[in-house]
Tab-separated table of C-alpha atoms in Angstrom:
chain	number	residue	atom	x	y	z
A	1	MET	CA	5.017	-22.158	-31.255
A	2	ILE	CA	3.209	-18.948	-32.155
A	3	LEU	CA	-0.576	-18.730	-32.277
A	4	ARG	CA	-2.762	-16.245	-33.770
A	5	GLY	CA	-6.408	-15.568	-33.024
A	6	VAL	CA	-6.623	-18.697	-30.799
A	7	THR	CA	-8.886	-18.114	-27.702
A	8	SER	CA	-8.230	-21.700	-25.856
A	9	LEU	CA	-5.399	-24.119	-25.993
A	10	ALA	CA	-7.898	-27.061	-25.570
A	11	GLY	CA	-6.763	-29.883	-27.924
A	12	TYR	CA	-3.335	-28.623	-28.371
A	13	PRO	CA	-0.464	-30.972	-27.335
A	14	PRO	CA	1.614	-30.011	-24.167
A	15	GLY	CA	4.157	-27.474	-24.834
A	16	LEU	CA	4.855	-23.557	-24.543
A	17	TYR	CA	2.806	-21.280	-26.775
A	18	ILE	CA	2.905	-17.619	-27.472
A	19	ASN	CA	-0.576	-16.576	-28.116
A	20	GLU	CA	-0.678	-13.443	-30.568
A	21	GLN	CA	-4.047	-11.722	-30.127
A	22	ALA	CA	-5.756	-8.484	-31.520
A	23	VAL	CA	-4.001	-5.360	-29.908
A	24	PRO	CA	-6.219	-2.503	-28.717
A	25	GLN	CA	-6.030	0.450	-31.315
A	26	SER	CA	-7.053	3.377	-29.003
A	27	ASP	CA	-4.398	5.878	-28.032
A	28	GLU	CA	-6.144	6.485	-24.775
A	29	VAL	CA	-3.450	5.957	-21.813
A	30	LYS	CA	-4.389	5.859	-18.319
A	31	THR	CA	-1.761	5.783	-15.513
A	32	SER	CA	-2.502	4.619	-12.103
A	33	ASP	CA	-2.215	6.727	-8.798
A	34	PHE	CA	0.725	7.139	-6.569
A	35	ILE	CA	-0.267	4.783	-3.718
A	36	PRO	CA	1.555	4.871	-0.404
A	37	ALA	CA	1.798	1.624	1.664
A	38	PHE	CA	2.398	0.964	5.409
A	39	VAL	CA	3.217	-1.904	7.499
A	40	GLY	CA	2.612	-1.805	11.232
A	41	GLU	CA	0.515	-1.944	14.370
A	42	PHE	CA	-3.344	-1.225	14.174
A	43	ASP	CA	-5.839	-1.733	16.944
A	44	ARG	CA	-8.007	-3.851	14.542
A	45	GLY	CA	-7.814	-5.415	11.149
A	46	PRO	CA	-6.977	-8.633	9.120
A	47	VAL	CA	-3.645	-10.086	9.586
A	48	ASN	CA	-3.349	-12.458	6.392
A	49	GLU	CA	-5.051	-9.754	4.028
A	50	PHE	CA	-3.868	-6.136	3.066
A	51	VAL	CA	-6.235	-3.361	3.213
A	52	LEU	CA	-6.418	-0.976	0.195
A	53	ILE	CA	-8.574	2.188	0.883
A	54	SER	CA	-9.761	4.863	-1.607
A	55	GLU	CA	-11.642	7.875	-0.667
A	56	THR	CA	-15.172	8.211	-2.082
A	57	PRO	CA	-17.037	11.321	-2.646
A	58	THR	CA	-18.910	10.993	0.540
A	59	LYS	CA	-16.334	9.377	2.864
A	60	LYS	CA	-12.718	10.192	3.621
A	61	LEU	CA	-10.087	7.715	4.080
A	62	HIS	CA	-9.961	7.671	7.774
A	63	GLU	CA	-13.592	7.275	7.904
A	64	ILE	CA	-13.460	4.054	5.717
A	65	ALA	CA	-10.690	2.779	7.760
A	66	LEU	CA	-12.309	3.070	11.138
A	67	PRO	CA	-14.491	-0.142	11.172
A	68	VAL	CA	-11.544	-2.190	9.677
A	69	LEU	CA	-8.292	-0.572	11.154
A	70	GLY	CA	-9.695	1.288	14.100
A	71	SER	CA	-9.973	4.899	15.453
A	72	VAL	CA	-7.180	7.524	14.897
A	73	ASP	CA	-7.720	8.306	18.637
A	74	LYS	CA	-6.401	4.699	19.540
A	75	PRO	CA	-2.726	4.282	20.907
A	76	ASN	CA	-1.051	1.991	18.255
A	77	ALA	CA	1.311	3.328	15.829
A	78	GLY	CA	-0.922	2.518	12.941
A	79	ASN	CA	-3.705	4.569	14.339
A	80	ALA	CA	-1.210	7.610	14.862
A	81	LEU	CA	-0.342	7.052	11.179
A	82	LEU	CA	-4.089	7.519	10.172
A	83	ASP	CA	-4.288	10.645	12.194
A	84	HIS	CA	-1.638	12.302	9.932
A	85	LEU	CA	-3.089	10.606	6.739
A	86	LYS	CA	-6.343	12.410	7.721
A	87	HIS	CA	-4.590	15.962	8.229
A	88	ALA	CA	-2.567	15.470	5.120
A	89	LYS	CA	-5.844	14.683	3.025
A	90	VAL	CA	-4.207	11.635	1.578
A	91	LYS	CA	-7.019	9.953	-0.550
A	92	LYS	CA	-5.690	6.686	-1.257
A	93	ALA	CA	-3.148	4.074	0.813
A	94	ALA	CA	-2.571	0.406	1.353
A	95	PHE	CA	-1.980	-1.050	4.819
A	96	VAL	CA	-0.787	-4.244	6.264
A	97	ARG	CA	-1.484	-5.205	9.969
A	98	VAL	CA	1.288	-7.155	11.921
A	99	LEU	CA	0.695	-8.857	15.312
A	100	GLY	CA	2.750	-11.037	17.582
A	101	SER	CA	2.679	-14.732	17.272
A	102	GLY	CA	-0.102	-15.405	19.626
A	103	HIS	CA	-2.856	-13.696	17.545
A	104	ALA	CA	-6.126	-15.743	17.007
A	105	THR	CA	-9.536	-14.817	15.989
A	106	ALA	CA	-11.697	-14.310	18.981
A	107	SER	CA	-14.873	-16.524	19.253
A	108	LEU	CA	-17.884	-17.680	21.323
A	109	THR	CA	-19.801	-20.979	21.018
A	110	LEU	CA	-23.389	-20.698	21.820
A	111	ASN	CA	-25.455	-23.902	22.865
A	112	ASP	CA	-28.968	-24.599	21.620
A	113	ARG	CA	-32.258	-25.158	23.911
A	114	GLN	CA	-32.348	-29.026	23.702
A	115	LEU	CA	-32.583	-30.850	27.101
A	116	THR	CA	-29.070	-31.905	26.261
A	117	PRO	CA	-27.562	-28.645	24.918
A	118	ALA	CA	-25.406	-28.928	22.016
A	119	PRO	CA	-23.239	-26.198	20.192
A	120	THR	CA	-25.365	-24.680	17.615
A	121	LEU	CA	-23.905	-21.291	16.864
A	122	ARG	CA	-20.242	-19.637	16.849
A	123	VAL	CA	-19.955	-16.099	17.004
A	124	SER	CA	-16.329	-14.775	15.887
A	125	ALA	CA	-14.635	-11.585	15.395
A	126	LYS	CA	-14.201	-10.755	11.879
A	127	PHE	CA	-10.572	-9.901	12.314
A	128	PRO	CA	-8.026	-11.476	14.591
A	129	GLY	CA	-6.349	-9.385	17.235
A	130	GLU	CA	-6.280	-8.079	20.779
A	131	TYR	CA	-9.141	-5.733	20.144
A	132	ALA	CA	-11.398	-8.846	19.779
A	133	ASN	CA	-11.242	-9.495	23.639
A	134	ILE	CA	-13.607	-6.765	24.390
A	135	PHE	CA	-16.337	-8.048	22.045
A	136	THR	CA	-19.397	-9.202	23.786
A	137	VAL	CA	-22.574	-11.167	22.836
A	138	GLU	CA	-26.063	-11.219	24.231
A	139	VAL	CA	-28.873	-13.595	23.243
A	140	ALA	CA	-32.446	-12.610	23.897
A	141	GLU	CA	-35.776	-13.640	22.711
A	142	GLY	CA	-37.006	-12.256	19.406
A	143	GLY	CA	-39.862	-10.036	18.787
A	144	ALA	CA	-41.561	-12.729	16.663
A	145	PRO	CA	-42.441	-16.409	17.684
A	146	ASP	CA	-39.667	-18.860	17.610
A	147	THR	CA	-36.921	-16.273	16.671
A	148	PHE	CA	-34.106	-14.918	18.667
A	149	LYS	CA	-32.233	-11.625	19.040
A	150	LEU	CA	-28.559	-11.147	18.968
A	151	ILE	CA	-27.076	-7.983	20.575
A	152	LEU	CA	-23.196	-7.759	19.393
A	153	VAL	CA	-21.210	-5.094	21.113
A	154	SER	CA	-17.803	-3.980	19.967
A	155	ASP	CA	-15.644	-0.979	20.839
A	156	SER	CA	-17.175	0.953	17.955
A	157	GLY	CA	-20.817	0.271	19.139
A	158	THR	CA	-23.580	-2.009	19.347
A	159	GLU	CA	-25.218	-4.066	16.743
A	160	THR	CA	-28.905	-5.508	17.009
A	161	TYR	CA	-30.361	-8.250	15.016
A	162	ASP	CA	-33.967	-9.337	15.775
A	163	ASN	CA	-36.254	-11.963	14.499
A	164	LEU	CA	-33.450	-14.290	13.494
A	165	SER	CA	-33.961	-17.987	12.690
A	166	MET	CA	-31.565	-20.905	12.513
A	167	SER	CA	-33.087	-22.306	9.393
A	168	PRO	CA	-31.296	-21.514	6.151
A	169	THR	CA	-34.476	-21.333	4.071
A	170	ASN	CA	-35.723	-18.535	6.445
A	171	ALA	CA	-35.458	-15.036	5.136
A	172	ARG	CA	-34.183	-14.009	8.407
A	173	TYR	CA	-31.538	-16.876	8.748
A	174	ALA	CA	-29.129	-15.634	11.280
A	175	VAL	CA	-25.989	-16.680	9.317
A	176	ASN	CA	-26.921	-14.628	6.275
A	177	VAL	CA	-28.271	-11.666	8.132
A	178	VAL	CA	-25.242	-10.961	10.366
A	179	ASN	CA	-22.615	-12.088	7.907
A	180	THR	CA	-23.768	-9.723	5.192
A	181	SER	CA	-24.310	-6.593	7.596
A	182	SER	CA	-22.031	-6.889	10.321
A	183	GLU	CA	-18.466	-5.028	10.098
A	184	HIS	CA	-17.034	-6.873	13.265
A	185	PHE	CA	-18.797	-10.255	13.519
A	186	VAL	CA	-19.185	-13.539	11.623
A	187	LEU	CA	-21.530	-16.365	12.507
A	188	GLU	CA	-21.031	-19.959	11.639
A	189	ASN	CA	-24.085	-22.550	11.882
A	190	LEU	CA	-22.752	-25.746	13.960
A	191	HIS	CA	-25.907	-27.517	12.955
A	192	SER	CA	-26.666	-29.176	16.289
A	193	THR	CA	-30.150	-30.303	15.212
A	194	ASP	CA	-32.717	-29.990	12.702
A	195	PRO	CA	-32.576	-26.189	11.486
A	196	SER	CA	-36.523	-26.141	11.628
A	197	ASN	CA	-36.629	-27.227	15.201
A	198	PRO	CA	-37.146	-24.205	17.482
A	199	GLU	CA	-34.835	-25.930	19.955
A	200	ALA	CA	-31.971	-25.305	17.512
A	201	ARG	CA	-32.225	-21.513	18.483
A	202	PRO	CA	-29.343	-20.431	20.806
A	203	ALA	CA	-30.150	-20.288	24.581
A	204	VAL	CA	-30.913	-16.889	26.113
A	205	LYS	CA	-27.742	-15.802	27.658
A	206	ALA	CA	-26.679	-12.574	29.350
A	207	LYS	CA	-23.762	-10.504	27.805
A	208	THR	CA	-20.685	-12.783	27.421
A	209	GLN	CA	-17.212	-11.807	26.193
A	210	LEU	CA	-15.502	-13.409	23.450
A	211	VAL	CA	-12.402	-15.483	24.205
A	212	GLY	CA	-9.336	-15.716	22.050
A	213	GLY	CA	-7.729	-12.723	20.449
A	214	SER	CA	-4.120	-11.837	21.119
A	215	ASN	CA	-2.106	-13.356	24.005
A	216	GLY	CA	0.189	-10.056	24.158
A	217	ALA	CA	3.089	-11.810	22.340
A	218	ALA	CA	5.618	-8.952	21.443
A	219	ILE	CA	5.960	-8.196	17.752
A	220	THR	CA	9.433	-9.387	16.450
A	221	ASP	CA	11.402	-8.512	13.370
A	222	ASN	CA	10.079	-11.889	11.889
A	223	ASP	CA	6.584	-10.917	12.360
A	224	ARG	CA	7.127	-7.646	10.472
A	225	LEU	CA	9.074	-9.327	7.697
A	226	GLY	CA	6.060	-11.748	7.557
A	227	SER	CA	5.576	-15.303	6.315
A	228	TYR	CA	4.166	-17.037	3.349
A	229	ASP	CA	2.428	-20.702	3.221
A	230	PRO	CA	2.606	-22.186	-0.161
A	231	GLY	CA	0.223	-24.599	0.766
A	232	THR	CA	-2.722	-22.324	1.720
A	233	GLY	CA	-1.351	-19.104	0.113
A	234	LYS	CA	-1.604	-17.165	3.009
A	235	ARG	CA	0.815	-14.085	3.577
A	236	SER	CA	1.635	-11.762	6.373
A	237	GLY	CA	3.754	-8.663	6.843
A	238	LEU	CA	6.058	-7.427	4.342
A	239	LYS	CA	5.510	-10.757	2.304
A	240	LEU	CA	1.848	-9.736	2.295
A	241	LEU	CA	2.578	-6.445	0.673
A	242	GLU	CA	4.446	-8.127	-2.173
A	243	VAL	CA	0.949	-9.159	-3.402
A	244	ILE	CA	0.493	-5.747	-4.443
A	245	GLY	CA	4.105	-4.495	-4.938
A	246	ASN	CA	3.231	-3.793	-8.563
A	247	ILE	CA	0.802	-0.975	-7.458
A	248	VAL	CA	2.355	0.730	-4.214
A	249	THR	CA	4.870	3.548	-4.893
A	250	ASP	CA	5.958	4.559	-1.465
A	251	VAL	CA	6.412	2.182	1.426
A	252	ALA	CA	7.421	2.424	4.948
A	253	HIS	CA	7.087	0.545	8.364
A	254	ILE	CA	5.048	2.456	10.901
A	255	ASN	CA	7.335	3.785	13.622
A	256	TYR	CA	9.766	1.096	13.354
A	257	SER	CA	13.410	0.575	12.131
A	258	SER	CA	16.056	-2.084	12.527
A	259	PRO	CA	18.733	-3.236	10.380
A	260	THR	CA	16.932	-6.554	9.534
A	261	VAL	CA	13.655	-4.983	8.691
A	262	ASP	CA	15.290	-1.898	6.838
A	263	ASP	CA	17.346	-4.087	4.740
A	264	ALA	CA	14.285	-6.328	3.583
A	265	LEU	CA	12.318	-3.001	2.896
A	266	LEU	CA	15.101	-1.759	0.516
A	267	THR	CA	15.108	-5.150	-1.203
A	268	PHE	CA	11.314	-4.840	-1.424
A	269	GLY	CA	11.638	-1.369	-3.135
A	270	GLU	CA	14.385	-2.590	-5.613
A	271	LYS	CA	12.379	-5.647	-6.598
A	272	ASN	CA	9.236	-3.628	-7.318
A	273	ASN	CA	10.749	-0.497	-8.445
A	274	CYS	CA	9.170	1.663	-5.775
A	275	THR	CA	10.642	4.142	-3.136
A	276	THR	CA	11.033	2.985	0.565
A	277	TYR	CA	11.473	5.096	3.637
A	278	ILE	CA	13.281	3.729	6.752
A	279	GLY	CA	14.381	5.083	10.168
A	280	THR	CA	17.588	5.060	11.700
A	281	GLY	CA	17.201	1.955	13.819
A	282	SER	CA	17.995	2.429	17.463
A	283	ALA	CA	20.899	4.563	16.777
A	284	PRO	CA	21.377	7.227	19.417
A	285	GLY	CA	21.438	10.963	18.299
A	286	ILE	CA	23.019	12.264	15.110
A	287	ASP	CA	26.199	10.500	15.377
A	288	GLY	CA	24.657	7.156	15.785
A	289	ALA	CA	22.267	7.865	12.832
A	290	ILE	CA	25.386	8.705	10.711
A	291	THR	CA	27.012	5.582	11.705
A	292	TYR	CA	23.665	3.560	10.771
A	293	ARG	CA	23.450	5.430	7.516
A	294	ASP	CA	26.909	4.358	6.481
A	295	THR	CA	25.687	0.715	6.409
A	296	TYR	CA	23.336	1.216	3.409
A	297	ASP	CA	23.812	2.002	-0.257
A	298	SER	CA	20.565	1.796	-2.283
A	299	GLY	CA	18.837	3.834	-4.907
A	300	PHE	CA	15.418	2.797	-3.663
A	301	GLY	CA	15.191	3.991	-0.149
A	302	GLN	CA	15.635	7.258	1.896
A	303	MET	CA	16.600	7.497	5.469
A	304	ALA	CA	14.611	9.775	7.766
A	305	MET	CA	15.434	10.847	11.371
A	306	ASN	CA	13.311	12.112	14.144
A	307	TYR	CA	9.510	11.712	15.229
A	308	TYR	CA	6.933	14.563	14.820
A	309	ARG	CA	3.521	15.322	16.567
A	310	SER	CA	0.193	16.207	14.923
A	311	VAL	CA	-2.076	18.975	16.181
A	312	THR	CA	-3.975	16.115	18.104
A	313	GLY	CA	-0.873	14.684	19.627
A	314	GLN	CA	-0.259	11.693	17.564
A	315	ARG	CA	3.530	10.710	17.029
A	316	LEU	CA	4.897	9.543	13.697
A	317	SER	CA	8.189	8.771	12.369
A	318	ALA	CA	9.870	10.880	9.886
A	319	ALA	CA	10.119	7.950	7.682
A	320	CYS	CA	6.247	7.587	7.404
A	321	LEU	CA	5.946	11.312	7.149
A	322	SER	CA	8.414	11.411	4.126
A	323	ALA	CA	6.213	8.922	2.453
A	324	ILE	CA	3.092	11.192	2.945
A	325	VAL	CA	4.519	14.361	1.627
A	326	HIS	CA	6.108	12.657	-1.278
A	327	VAL	CA	2.497	11.038	-2.206
A	328	LYS	CA	0.651	14.452	-1.219
A	329	GLY	CA	2.928	16.714	-3.478
A	330	ASN	CA	2.980	16.903	-7.191
A	331	ILE	CA	5.440	14.235	-8.669
A	332	GLU	CA	7.493	16.665	-10.354
A	333	ASP	CA	8.172	18.574	-7.278
A	334	SER	CA	10.619	17.645	-4.648
A	335	GLY	CA	9.273	16.621	-1.153
A	336	LEU	CA	11.105	19.745	0.019
A	337	ALA	CA	8.121	21.860	-1.292
A	338	VAL	CA	5.398	20.231	0.812
A	339	GLU	CA	4.384	21.720	3.852
A	340	CYS	CA	3.031	19.946	6.902
A	341	PRO	CA	0.890	22.431	8.792
A	342	TRP	CA	-0.641	19.790	11.121
A	343	ILE	CA	2.792	19.154	12.634
A	344	VAL	CA	3.252	21.039	15.778
A	345	GLY	CA	6.384	19.646	17.320
A	346	ALA	CA	9.176	17.133	17.153
A	347	ASP	CA	10.950	14.574	19.733
A	348	MET	CA	14.389	16.153	18.988
A	349	GLU	CA	15.391	19.890	18.215
A	350	PHE	CA	18.202	20.316	15.839
A	351	SER	CA	20.352	23.301	15.312
A	352	PHE	CA	21.556	24.708	12.174
A	353	ASP	CA	24.763	22.686	12.236
A	354	ASP	CA	22.731	19.609	13.004
A	355	TYR	CA	20.687	20.060	10.049
A	356	GLN	CA	23.980	20.623	7.927
A	357	ARG	CA	25.527	17.372	9.101
A	358	LEU	CA	22.281	15.460	8.508
A	359	TYR	CA	22.278	16.985	4.968
A	360	GLU	CA	25.993	16.130	4.286
A	361	HIS	CA	25.338	12.515	5.306
A	362	GLN	CA	22.167	12.225	3.103
A	363	ILE	CA	19.830	11.805	5.992
A	364	ALA	CA	16.354	13.406	5.529
A	365	THR	CA	14.553	15.166	8.394
A	366	PHE	CA	11.875	18.177	8.718
A	367	GLN	CA	12.576	21.582	9.594
A	368	LEU	CA	10.602	24.629	10.399
A	369	LYS	CA	10.968	26.834	7.342
A	370	PRO	CA	9.257	30.036	6.044
A	371	SER	CA	5.753	29.159	4.858
A	372	ALA	CA	4.755	29.520	1.324
A	373	ALA	CA	2.085	31.534	2.390
A	374	GLY	CA	4.602	34.582	2.526
A	375	ASP	CA	3.030	35.917	5.693
A	376	GLY	CA	5.939	35.428	7.884
A	377	SER	CA	4.551	32.116	9.344
A	378	LEU	CA	6.593	29.030	9.664
A	379	ALA	CA	5.882	25.338	8.678
A	380	TRP	CA	7.435	22.053	8.852
A	381	ARG	CA	9.062	20.858	5.516
A	382	MET	CA	11.876	18.522	4.593
A	383	SER	CA	15.067	19.858	5.133
A	384	SER	CA	16.788	17.341	2.714
A	385	ASP	CA	15.495	14.784	0.061
A	386	TYR	CA	18.221	12.304	-0.890
A	387	LEU	CA	18.503	8.541	-1.570
A	388	LEU	CA	20.664	6.235	0.155
A	389	ALA	CA	22.746	5.692	-3.044
A	390	LYS	CA	26.329	6.314	-2.851
A	391	THR	CA	27.476	4.597	-5.836
A	392	ASP	CA	25.834	4.189	-9.305
A	393	GLU	CA	25.010	0.960	-11.302
A	394	ALA	CA	28.677	0.685	-12.225
A	395	GLY	CA	29.899	1.049	-8.929
A	396	GLU	CA	31.326	4.573	-9.266
A	397	VAL	CA	31.021	7.045	-6.269
A	398	ILE	CA	28.082	9.450	-7.185
A	399	SER	CA	29.777	12.940	-6.683
A	400	ASP	CA	26.661	15.168	-7.796
A	401	ASN	CA	23.955	15.184	-4.889
A	402	GLU	CA	21.427	16.093	-7.518
A	403	ASN	CA	21.654	12.443	-9.020
A	404	ARG	CA	20.450	11.222	-5.566
A	405	LYS	CA	17.135	13.163	-5.446
A	406	THR	CA	14.424	10.916	-3.993
A	407	ASN	CA	11.796	12.535	-6.231
A	408	ARG	CA	13.727	11.735	-9.296
A	409	ARG	CA	14.072	8.301	-8.678
A	410	ARG	CA	10.427	7.984	-7.787
A	411	LEU	CA	9.455	9.747	-11.032
A	412	ASN	CA	11.635	7.450	-13.021
A	413	SER	CA	10.282	4.244	-11.158
A	414	TRP	CA	6.601	5.435	-11.974
A	415	ILE	CA	7.567	6.014	-15.704
A	416	GLU	CA	9.038	2.681	-15.920
A	417	ARG	CA	6.229	0.862	-14.272
A	418	GLN	CA	3.660	2.742	-16.366
A	419	LEU	CA	5.306	2.167	-19.590
A	420	ALA	CA	5.471	-1.530	-18.938
A	421	ALA	CA	1.532	-1.561	-18.516
A	422	VAL	CA	1.155	0.707	-21.762
A	423	ALA	CA	3.384	-1.706	-23.671
A	424	ALA	CA	1.755	-4.779	-22.142
A	425	PRO	CA	-0.538	-5.515	-25.120
A	426	TRP	CA	2.555	-6.384	-27.258
A	427	GLN	CA	4.507	-8.250	-24.668
A	428	GLY	CA	5.585	-11.762	-25.667
A	429	ARG	CA	3.981	-11.439	-29.094
A	430	ALA	CA	5.648	-11.786	-32.651
A	431	MET	CA	5.068	-8.125	-33.912
A	432	THR	CA	3.928	-7.352	-37.329
A	433	LYS	CA	4.537	-3.970	-38.850
A	434	LYS	CA	1.074	-2.835	-38.002
A	435	MET	CA	1.673	-4.045	-34.397
A	436	ARG	CA	4.893	-1.818	-34.335
A	437	ASP	CA	3.138	1.241	-35.742
A	438	ASP	CA	0.464	0.730	-33.098
A	439	ALA	CA	2.928	0.325	-30.334
A	440	GLU	CA	4.954	3.279	-31.186
A	441	ARG	CA	1.955	5.411	-31.425
A	442	ARG	CA	0.658	4.403	-28.049
A	443	ILE	CA	4.079	4.744	-26.345
A	444	ARG	CA	4.598	8.246	-28.031
A	445	THR	CA	1.167	9.115	-26.698
A	446	PHE	CA	2.127	8.282	-23.116
A	447	PHE	CA	5.245	10.228	-23.123
A	448	ASP	CA	3.369	13.327	-24.856
A	449	LYS	CA	0.806	13.321	-22.111
A	450	LEU	CA	3.499	13.221	-19.339
A	451	LYS	CA	5.109	16.310	-21.071
A	452	THR	CA	1.821	17.917	-21.934
A	453	PRO	CA	-1.126	16.849	-20.044
A	454	GLY	CA	-4.419	16.724	-21.860
A	455	ASN	CA	-6.340	18.460	-19.042
A	456	PRO	CA	-4.009	21.128	-17.438
A	457	GLU	CA	-6.599	22.191	-15.053
A	458	THR	CA	-6.388	18.852	-13.136
A	459	GLU	CA	-3.148	17.459	-14.281
A	460	THR	CA	0.575	18.777	-14.279
A	461	SER	CA	3.288	18.258	-16.582
A	462	LYS	CA	5.585	15.505	-15.318
A	463	ILE	CA	8.659	15.865	-17.545
A	464	GLU	CA	10.245	18.630	-19.379
A	465	ASP	CA	11.082	16.669	-22.466
A	466	TYR	CA	11.812	13.083	-23.767
A	467	SER	CA	13.357	11.378	-26.502
A	468	ILE	CA	12.882	7.737	-27.757
A	469	VAL	CA	14.487	5.354	-30.210
A	470	PHE	CA	12.480	2.423	-31.769
A	471	ASN	CA	13.882	-0.460	-34.025
A	472	LEU	CA	11.610	-0.809	-36.768
A	473	ALA	CA	12.842	-4.233	-37.718
A	474	ALA	CA	12.272	-5.561	-34.217
A	475	LYS	CA	10.291	-8.763	-33.883
A	476	ASN	CA	9.425	-8.216	-30.076
A	477	ILE	CA	8.501	-5.459	-27.904
A	478	ASP	CA	11.822	-5.718	-25.853
A	479	GLN	CA	14.025	-5.158	-28.996
A	480	PHE	CA	11.495	-2.446	-30.407
A	481	ILE	CA	12.007	0.216	-27.553
A	482	GLN	CA	15.655	0.603	-27.887
A	483	ASP	CA	16.417	3.955	-26.060
A	484	ILE	CA	14.349	6.239	-23.774
A	485	LYS	CA	15.525	9.439	-22.075
A	486	VAL	CA	13.743	11.944	-19.989
A	487	LYS	CA	14.717	15.516	-18.997
A	488	HIS	CA	13.322	16.439	-15.544
A	489	TYR	CA	12.661	19.921	-14.644
A	490	ASN	CA	15.380	21.921	-13.049
A	491	THR	CA	18.097	19.384	-14.487
A	492	ALA	CA	20.676	19.848	-17.302
A	493	GLU	CA	21.091	16.175	-17.945
A	494	TRP	CA	19.082	13.493	-19.704
A	495	ILE	CA	18.309	10.353	-17.749
A	496	LEU	CA	18.262	7.112	-19.306
A	497	LEU	CA	15.309	4.961	-18.310
A	498	ASN	CA	15.038	1.240	-17.682
A	499	TYR	CA	12.493	-0.861	-19.780
A	500	GLN	CA	12.138	-4.481	-19.751
A	501	GLY	CA	9.300	-6.259	-21.102
A	502	GLY	CA	7.695	-9.393	-20.223
A	503	THR	CA	6.611	-12.719	-22.278
A	504	ASN	CA	2.939	-13.311	-22.235
A	505	VAL	CA	2.969	-17.056	-22.523
A	506	GLU	CA	0.390	-19.854	-21.727
A	507	VAL	CA	1.525	-23.326	-20.605
A	508	SER	CA	-0.405	-26.355	-21.339
A	509	GLN	CA	0.329	-29.572	-19.271
């Protein structure tokens, strides 16, 4: 049944309803940023929550990440990634932390001051992981009568909270004070006795180390792929990244590659219409990389070879570096054009013939090339920028390498996803003539701005031209948008875009 202007399904019999509501009339079209996402090992951070960081006018991405994910100076692969993101000046990124099966949140139970002591307060690390083992807690007398002081020490510094109370009605209630202020600790009141009783305060205790954390279990492919508990809704690993698969544009595992993980990552890319970057597994040398490359055929992934070191010595895979340069550069430019001045060396040195072989087999890597500065200096830039796709959707072998350009697939994916958002107000609704007119105007405005941005000083033209065909007799948005083609810069052909609308339905039980 089609409903019009209904704000609630209360009182309607069970069934499936399409609720047609007022459509926004504004032609203002906003598109989301390009957001890289990375799955891997960090020194700290949540295991069952993704971290999405956006720079602010006063804080850089790596500064915001420090309390949650750890310092760029720490040895884990994820912290090495943060160092490269810092140098590349990437402003927004999503992160998923993985740990071995033995991880747990470290905690310490403090007893009260009764003659027969009972547990009164539990101090826990805010995020699980090995780093939690070095957290310590000290209890001292408070500066005011019948209060206590907590001194909480982590590898990032010391937090001191004075004049605390165990009473929830007190303005200095310990649980409220610490849980709203601390970046690393969480308190839980165990209610050992009447909270107004001074004996409920934790006993004075010298600095004591938290127990728990990680048991050092090795990270497996299954840990990286992650899990999903339908009962609690908790996710981990790549399955956790699925939660924001609709907004991330460039995805890689941090310094890790295996057939199982890479295959799952490519599936993620195809499902979410985004670009993924994979390594060459444990393949030895160029011959091994070429053999590994022949096992894949996907239009949503790029294979990148080698590892590169930053000026501060942090090592990062070519796959992660490729994701960074594609997000860092303008979308209409190839990743080939982005220089990495912070890169000072590579694990393997390639000759001209090596680069040629990698190019012929569609394996990306980075090469010292003349800098765009034009002063004779060299800079690390991508030497090739191709997808893994060998065949087209019809199964025919792709003969023209231009059709495999990673950046073209990225731009197409981005446009397709943004178009779905632009057309969202009309999805699942029976369209009137006025709604078709509104939809056409808004969609044309979207493509006009891709071709000619409203503010050329801050935006760049994304496409050279476009064509679109509408069915003015269509009853829904899927039929209304019939044919969309875009022409990218530096190409002769027009590329047909994919568009698939959705149905906005409400179900009443």
